[in-house]
PDB file of C-alpha atoms in Angstrom:
ATOM      1  CA  SER A  24    -133.342 165.976  89.535  1.00  0.00           C
ATOM      2  CA  PRO A  25    -130.697 165.799  92.327  1.00  0.00           C
ATOM      3  CA  SER A  26    -133.234 166.895  94.964  1.00  0.00           C
ATOM      4  CA  GLN A  27    -135.636 164.129  93.941  1.00  0.00           C
ATOM      5  CA  HIS A  28    -132.810 161.587  93.967  1.00  0.00           C
ATOM      6  CA  ASN A  29    -131.732 162.640  97.472  1.00  0.00           C
ATOM      7  CA  ALA A  30    -135.304 162.427  98.735  1.00  0.00           C
ATOM      8  CA  SER A  31    -135.556 158.918  97.346  1.00  0.00           C
ATOM      9  CA  ARG A  32    -132.307 157.990  99.085  1.00  0.00           C
ATOM     10  CA  LYS A  33    -133.634 159.322 102.380  1.00  0.00           C
ATOM     11  CA  ARG A  34    -136.831 157.268 102.128  1.00  0.00           C
ATOM     12  CA  ILE A  35    -134.819 154.134 101.420  1.00  0.00           C
ATOM     13  CA  GLU A  36    -132.524 154.607 104.386  1.00  0.00           C
ATOM     14  CA  MET A  37    -135.569 154.841 106.672  1.00  0.00           C
ATOM     15  CA  THR A  38    -136.422 151.181 105.975  1.00  0.00           C
ATOM     16  CA  GLY A  39    -133.357 150.249 108.034  1.00  0.00           C
ATOM     17  CA  ALA A  40    -133.151 146.463 107.734  1.00  0.00           C
ATOM     18  CA  ILE A  41    -132.673 146.256 103.947  1.00  0.00           C
ATOM     19  CA  ASP A  42    -130.129 148.103 101.830  1.00  0.00           C
ATOM     20  CA  ALA A  43    -131.788 149.365  98.656  1.00  0.00           C
ATOM     21  CA  ARG A  44    -130.751 151.376  95.630  1.00  0.00           C
ATOM     22  CA  PRO A  45    -133.202 153.619  93.760  1.00  0.00           C
ATOM     23  CA  LEU A  46    -134.150 152.741  90.206  1.00  0.00           C
ATOM     24  CA  LEU A  47    -135.131 155.502  87.799  1.00  0.00           C
ATOM     25  CA  PRO A  48    -137.782 156.578  87.087  1.00  0.00           C
ATOM     26  CA  PHE A  49    -139.253 154.490  89.934  1.00  0.00           C
ATOM     27  CA  GLY A  50    -138.630 151.371  92.012  1.00  0.00           C
ATOM     28  CA  VAL A  51    -135.752 150.009  94.081  1.00  0.00           C
ATOM     29  CA  GLU A  52    -133.158 147.290  93.689  1.00  0.00           C
ATOM     30  CA  ILE A  53    -132.048 145.051  96.567  1.00  0.00           C
ATOM     31  CA  ASP A  54    -129.462 142.319  97.084  1.00  0.00           C
ATOM     32  CA  LEU A  55    -131.246 139.863  99.355  1.00  0.00           C
ATOM     33  CA  ASP A  56    -131.711 136.109  99.155  1.00  0.00           C
ATOM     34  CA  LEU A  57    -135.481 135.885  99.373  1.00  0.00           C
ATOM     35  CA  GLY A  58    -135.235 132.101  99.373  1.00  0.00           C
ATOM     36  CA  GLU A  59    -134.243 132.336 103.041  1.00  0.00           C
ATOM     37  CA  GLU A  60    -136.607 133.218 105.888  1.00  0.00           C
ATOM     38  CA  LEU A  61    -136.589 136.959 106.591  1.00  0.00           C
ATOM     39  CA  SER A  62    -136.388 138.379 110.097  1.00  0.00           C
ATOM     40  CA  ALA A  63    -139.264 140.493 111.403  1.00  0.00           C
ATOM     41  CA  PRO A  64    -137.342 143.767 110.742  1.00  0.00           C
ATOM     42  CA  GLU A  65    -136.512 142.571 107.216  1.00  0.00           C
ATOM     43  CA  GLN A  66    -140.159 141.697 106.559  1.00  0.00           C
ATOM     44  CA  ALA A  67    -141.220 145.152 107.754  1.00  0.00           C
ATOM     45  CA  GLY A  68    -138.495 146.734 105.624  1.00  0.00           C
ATOM     46  CA  LEU A  69    -139.633 144.839 102.537  1.00  0.00           C
ATOM     47  CA  ARG A  70    -143.247 145.952 103.084  1.00  0.00           C
ATOM     48  CA  ARG A  71    -142.153 149.572 103.504  1.00  0.00           C
ATOM     49  CA  LEU A  72    -140.052 149.501 100.335  1.00  0.00           C
ATOM     50  CA  TYR A  73    -143.022 148.157  98.401  1.00  0.00           C
ATOM     51  CA  GLU A  74    -145.350 150.800  99.874  1.00  0.00           C
ATOM     52  CA  LEU A  75    -142.998 153.645  98.957  1.00  0.00           C
ATOM     53  CA  HIS A  76    -141.636 152.525  95.617  1.00  0.00           C
ATOM     54  CA  ASP A  77    -144.180 150.111  94.041  1.00  0.00           C
ATOM     55  CA  LEU A  78    -141.504 147.975  92.359  1.00  0.00           C
ATOM     56  CA  ILE A  79    -138.783 145.856  93.988  1.00  0.00           C
ATOM     57  CA  VAL A  80    -136.117 144.125  91.901  1.00  0.00           C
ATOM     58  CA  ALA A  81    -134.381 141.520  94.083  1.00  0.00           C
ATOM     59  CA  HIS A  82    -131.148 139.751  93.197  1.00  0.00           C
ATOM     60  CA  GLY A  83    -130.607 136.433  94.935  1.00  0.00           C
ATOM     61  CA  GLY A  84    -130.700 132.671  94.566  1.00  0.00           C
ATOM     62  CA  PRO A  85    -133.424 130.568  92.954  1.00  0.00           C
ATOM     63  CA  MET A  86    -136.682 129.909  94.803  1.00  0.00           C
ATOM     64  CA  ASP A  87    -139.276 127.187  94.572  1.00  0.00           C
ATOM     65  CA  MET A  88    -142.962 128.115  94.434  1.00  0.00           C
ATOM     66  CA  GLU A  89    -143.525 127.752  98.180  1.00  0.00           C
ATOM     67  CA  ALA A  90    -140.650 130.130  98.933  1.00  0.00           C
ATOM     68  CA  GLN A  91    -142.068 132.653  96.497  1.00  0.00           C
ATOM     69  CA  VAL A  92    -145.492 132.374  98.138  1.00  0.00           C
ATOM     70  CA  ARG A  93    -143.885 132.898 101.566  1.00  0.00           C
ATOM     71  CA  VAL A  94    -142.150 136.081 100.386  1.00  0.00           C
ATOM     72  CA  MET A  95    -145.376 137.461  98.910  1.00  0.00           C
ATOM     73  CA  GLY A  96    -147.105 136.658 102.202  1.00  0.00           C
ATOM     74  CA  TYR A  97    -144.854 139.263 103.836  1.00  0.00           C
ATOM     75  CA  LEU A  98    -146.566 141.882 101.644  1.00  0.00           C
ATOM     76  CA  GLY A  99    -150.178 140.746 101.828  1.00  0.00           C
ATOM     77  CA  PRO A 100    -152.607 137.874 101.245  1.00  0.00           C
ATOM     78  CA  VAL A 101    -151.681 135.516  98.406  1.00  0.00           C
ATOM     79  CA  LEU A 102    -154.250 134.386  95.855  1.00  0.00           C
ATOM     80  CA  ARG A 103    -153.699 130.627  95.591  1.00  0.00           C
ATOM     81  CA  THR A 104    -155.737 129.423  92.639  1.00  0.00           C
ATOM     82  CA  GLU A 105    -154.883 127.122  89.756  1.00  0.00           C
ATOM     83  CA  ASP A 106    -154.674 129.945  87.233  1.00  0.00           C
ATOM     84  CA  SER A 107    -152.971 132.539  89.439  1.00  0.00           C
ATOM     85  CA  MET A 108    -149.761 130.582  90.139  1.00  0.00           C
ATOM     86  CA  GLY A 109    -147.509 128.708  87.768  1.00  0.00           C
ATOM     87  CA  GLU A 110    -144.794 128.936  85.154  1.00  0.00           C
ATOM     88  CA  ILE A 111    -144.920 130.980  81.972  1.00  0.00           C
ATOM     89  CA  SER A 112    -142.772 130.072  78.995  1.00  0.00           C
ATOM     90  CA  ARG A 113    -142.906 130.004  75.231  1.00  0.00           C
ATOM     91  CA  GLU A 114    -144.190 126.418  75.467  1.00  0.00           C
ATOM     92  CA  SER A 115    -146.732 126.793  78.310  1.00  0.00           C
ATOM     93  CA  PRO A 116    -150.514 127.080  77.688  1.00  0.00           C
ATOM     94  CA  ILE A 117    -150.274 130.832  78.292  1.00  0.00           C
ATOM     95  CA  GLY A 118    -146.929 131.125  76.540  1.00  0.00           C
ATOM     96  CA  LEU A 119    -146.434 134.343  74.660  1.00  0.00           C
ATOM     97  CA  GLY A 120    -144.571 132.942  71.692  1.00  0.00           C
ATOM     98  CA  GLY A 121    -142.444 136.062  71.448  1.00  0.00           C
ATOM     99  CA  ALA A 122    -145.356 138.522  71.562  1.00  0.00           C
ATOM    100  CA  ALA A 123    -144.833 141.781  73.435  1.00  0.00           C
ATOM    101  CA  LEU A 124    -147.562 142.409  76.001  1.00  0.00           C
ATOM    102  CA  CYS A 125    -148.886 145.933  76.286  1.00  0.00           C
ATOM    103  CA  PHE A 126    -149.119 147.400  79.792  1.00  0.00           C
ATOM    104  CA  HIS A 127    -151.671 145.645  81.991  1.00  0.00           C
ATOM    105  CA  SER A 128    -152.682 144.924  85.574  1.00  0.00           C
ATOM    106  CA  ASP A 129    -153.698 141.324  86.242  1.00  0.00           C
ATOM    107  CA  TYR A 130    -157.344 140.709  87.199  1.00  0.00           C
ATOM    108  CA  ILE A 131    -158.169 144.432  86.866  1.00  0.00           C
ATOM    109  CA  TYR A 132    -161.392 143.430  85.085  1.00  0.00           C
ATOM    110  CA  SER A 133    -162.615 141.804  88.326  1.00  0.00           C
ATOM    111  CA  PRO A 134    -164.310 143.593  91.259  1.00  0.00           C
ATOM    112  CA  GLU A 135    -161.212 143.028  93.435  1.00  0.00           C
ATOM    113  CA  PRO A 136    -158.005 143.545  91.446  1.00  0.00           C
ATOM    114  CA  LEU A 137    -154.672 142.244  92.686  1.00  0.00           C
ATOM    115  CA  LEU A 138    -152.558 144.339  95.077  1.00  0.00           C
ATOM    116  CA  GLY A 139    -149.395 143.181  93.333  1.00  0.00           C
ATOM    117  CA  ILE A 140    -147.736 140.441  91.345  1.00  0.00           C
ATOM    118  CA  SER A 141    -144.495 138.509  91.716  1.00  0.00           C
ATOM    119  CA  LEU A 142    -142.286 137.335  88.861  1.00  0.00           C
ATOM    120  CA  HIS A 143    -139.307 135.031  89.491  1.00  0.00           C
ATOM    121  CA  ALA A 144    -136.916 134.565  86.576  1.00  0.00           C
ATOM    122  CA  ILE A 145    -135.782 130.940  86.272  1.00  0.00           C
ATOM    123  CA  ASP A 146    -134.325 130.630  82.763  1.00  0.00           C
ATOM    124  CA  VAL A 147    -133.845 133.877  80.870  1.00  0.00           C
ATOM    125  CA  ILE A 148    -131.678 134.351  77.800  1.00  0.00           C
ATOM    126  CA  GLY A 149    -130.031 137.754  77.961  1.00  0.00           C
ATOM    127  CA  GLY A 150    -131.040 140.195  75.257  1.00  0.00           C
ATOM    128  CA  GLU A 151    -133.994 138.116  74.010  1.00  0.00           C
ATOM    129  CA  THR A 152    -136.720 139.464  76.278  1.00  0.00           C
ATOM    130  CA  SER A 153    -137.479 141.999  78.979  1.00  0.00           C
ATOM    131  CA  THR A 154    -140.164 142.942  81.459  1.00  0.00           C
ATOM    132  CA  ARG A 155    -141.334 146.559  81.453  1.00  0.00           C
ATOM    133  CA  PHE A 156    -143.243 148.400  84.156  1.00  0.00           C
ATOM    134  CA  ALA A 157    -145.346 151.555  84.190  1.00  0.00           C
ATOM    135  CA  SER A 158    -146.025 153.671  87.285  1.00  0.00           C
ATOM    136  CA  GLY A 159    -149.566 154.865  87.975  1.00  0.00           C
ATOM    137  CA  ARG A 160    -148.184 156.965  90.839  1.00  0.00           C
ATOM    138  CA  THR A 161    -145.764 158.791  88.534  1.00  0.00           C
ATOM    139  CA  ALA A 162    -148.558 159.294  86.008  1.00  0.00           C
ATOM    140  CA  TYR A 163    -150.847 160.841  88.629  1.00  0.00           C
ATOM    141  CA  GLU A 164    -148.122 163.181  89.860  1.00  0.00           C
ATOM    142  CA  ALA A 165    -147.504 164.316  86.282  1.00  0.00           C
ATOM    143  CA  ILE A 166    -151.108 165.101  85.281  1.00  0.00           C
ATOM    144  CA  HIS A 167    -153.189 165.128  88.478  1.00  0.00           C
ATOM    145  CA  GLY A 168    -156.134 167.432  88.795  1.00  0.00           C
ATOM    146  CA  ASP A 169    -159.278 167.495  90.908  1.00  0.00           C
ATOM    147  CA  GLU A 170    -161.390 166.704  87.867  1.00  0.00           C
ATOM    148  CA  LEU A 171    -159.834 163.217  87.703  1.00  0.00           C
ATOM    149  CA  ASP A 172    -160.885 162.148  91.194  1.00  0.00           C
ATOM    150  CA  SER A 173    -164.535 161.459  90.352  1.00  0.00           C
ATOM    151  CA  LEU A 174    -163.910 159.572  87.110  1.00  0.00           C
ATOM    152  CA  GLU A 175    -164.218 155.842  86.519  1.00  0.00           C
ATOM    153  CA  THR A 176    -162.695 153.575  83.890  1.00  0.00           C
ATOM    154  CA  LEU A 177    -164.337 150.515  82.384  1.00  0.00           C
ATOM    155  CA  GLN A 178    -161.894 147.621  82.687  1.00  0.00           C
ATOM    156  CA  VAL A 179    -162.501 144.679  80.370  1.00  0.00           C
ATOM    157  CA  PHE A 180    -160.992 141.214  80.010  1.00  0.00           C
ATOM    158  CA  GLY A 181    -157.622 141.287  78.241  1.00  0.00           C
ATOM    159  CA  ASN A 182    -158.339 138.780  75.500  1.00  0.00           C
ATOM    160  CA  ALA A 183    -155.782 140.252  73.080  1.00  0.00           C
ATOM    161  CA  LEU A 184    -152.416 140.536  74.819  1.00  0.00           C
ATOM    162  CA  ASP A 185    -150.619 142.937  72.493  1.00  0.00           C
ATOM    163  CA  ARG A 186    -153.175 145.743  72.142  1.00  0.00           C
ATOM    164  CA  ARG A 187    -156.052 147.580  73.799  1.00  0.00           C
ATOM    165  CA  ASN A 188    -159.248 145.541  74.247  1.00  0.00           C
ATOM    166  CA  ARG A 189    -162.697 147.044  73.755  1.00  0.00           C
ATOM    167  CA  LEU A 190    -165.997 146.039  75.369  1.00  0.00           C
ATOM    168  CA  ALA A 191    -167.609 145.330  71.996  1.00  0.00           C
ATOM    169  CA  GLU A 192    -165.030 142.601  71.379  1.00  0.00           C
ATOM    170  CA  VAL A 193    -165.244 140.918  74.803  1.00  0.00           C
ATOM    171  CA  ALA A 194    -168.820 141.701  75.892  1.00  0.00           C
ATOM    172  CA  SER A 195    -169.401 138.122  77.098  1.00  0.00           C
ATOM    173  CA  LEU A 196    -166.324 138.204  79.359  1.00  0.00           C
ATOM    174  CA  PRO A 197    -165.969 139.863  82.798  1.00  0.00           C
ATOM    175  CA  SER A 198    -165.709 143.645  83.081  1.00  0.00           C
ATOM    176  CA  THR A 199    -165.823 146.127  85.973  1.00  0.00           C
ATOM    177  CA  ALA A 200    -165.903 149.909  86.365  1.00  0.00           C
ATOM    178  CA  HIS A 201    -163.147 151.103  88.709  1.00  0.00           C
ATOM    179  CA  PRO A 202    -162.073 154.556  89.918  1.00  0.00           C
ATOM    180  CA  LEU A 203    -159.482 156.191  87.692  1.00  0.00           C
ATOM    181  CA  VAL A 204    -157.673 157.548  90.771  1.00  0.00           C
ATOM    182  CA  TRP A 205    -156.838 155.200  93.650  1.00  0.00           C
ATOM    183  CA  GLU A 206    -155.393 155.981  97.070  1.00  0.00           C
ATOM    184  CA  HIS A 207    -152.461 153.865  98.185  1.00  0.00           C
ATOM    185  CA  PRO A 208    -153.427 152.091 101.447  1.00  0.00           C
ATOM    186  CA  GLY A 209    -149.896 152.268 102.852  1.00  0.00           C
ATOM    187  CA  THR A 210    -148.824 155.833 102.067  1.00  0.00           C
ATOM    188  CA  GLY A 211    -152.006 157.721 101.214  1.00  0.00           C
ATOM    189  CA  GLY A 212    -150.444 158.690  97.885  1.00  0.00           C
ATOM    190  CA  ARG A 213    -152.582 158.585  94.765  1.00  0.00           C
ATOM    191  CA  PHE A 214    -152.133 156.820  91.473  1.00  0.00           C
ATOM    192  CA  LEU A 215    -153.895 156.390  88.142  1.00  0.00           C
ATOM    193  CA  LEU A 216    -155.205 152.974  87.220  1.00  0.00           C
ATOM    194  CA  ALA A 217    -155.829 152.853  83.490  1.00  0.00           C
ATOM    195  CA  PRO A 218    -153.694 150.073  81.997  1.00  0.00           C
ATOM    196  CA  GLU A 219    -153.411 150.037  78.231  1.00  0.00           C
ATOM    197  CA  MET A 220    -154.537 146.442  77.630  1.00  0.00           C
ATOM    198  CA  THR A 221    -157.842 146.497  79.529  1.00  0.00           C
ATOM    199  CA  THR A 222    -159.097 150.104  79.663  1.00  0.00           C
ATOM    200  CA  ASP A 223    -162.060 150.277  77.327  1.00  0.00           C
ATOM    201  CA  SER A 224    -162.911 153.878  78.186  1.00  0.00           C
ATOM    202  CA  ILE A 225    -163.334 156.539  80.822  1.00  0.00           C
ATOM    203  CA  VAL A 226    -166.989 156.149  81.792  1.00  0.00           C
ATOM    204  CA  GLY A 227    -169.111 158.908  80.273  1.00  0.00           C
ATOM    205  CA  TRP A 228    -166.427 160.118  77.877  1.00  0.00           C
TER     206      TRP A 228
END
């Protein structure tokens, strides 16, 4: 609605150092070369945009891995392990071969899920692929109720990438029960965490 759009505009202007345009239904788009060092106000502005809008689409020049790690360090601690950083392609060991992934949150099956993820497009053929995002914040605002706050979901390892995984299929792999409703550490807002790929069930249901 126009009132929602104006409110989003107002929040974006408050970040000050970075010009941003709202994306619908959620997220923002910025024109900023993240390959260059950001000033302290720009770093603070980037953090605030991420806290408020959950998704940032940045248009700029190419980055090497170290530059990408530096940018993510503005937002929080970076997990630097062999399997958490690298390139994904049709030919790589975790290549998708054209398969469409269902919605997921990386490492959600572990006791400490990731706070975010960064994707940097290097070689993309227009019209052949896309990356889709789902908003747990928008979902909570649409269906929230007090009865959700005490619920937990059982998150299992996403062995199959294109469908929901069930505990019976991946019982020997890691799994963790997490709250269904999470509170955002930056804004206090709430969001649902029940990604399609890894949510076996709502515990007790």
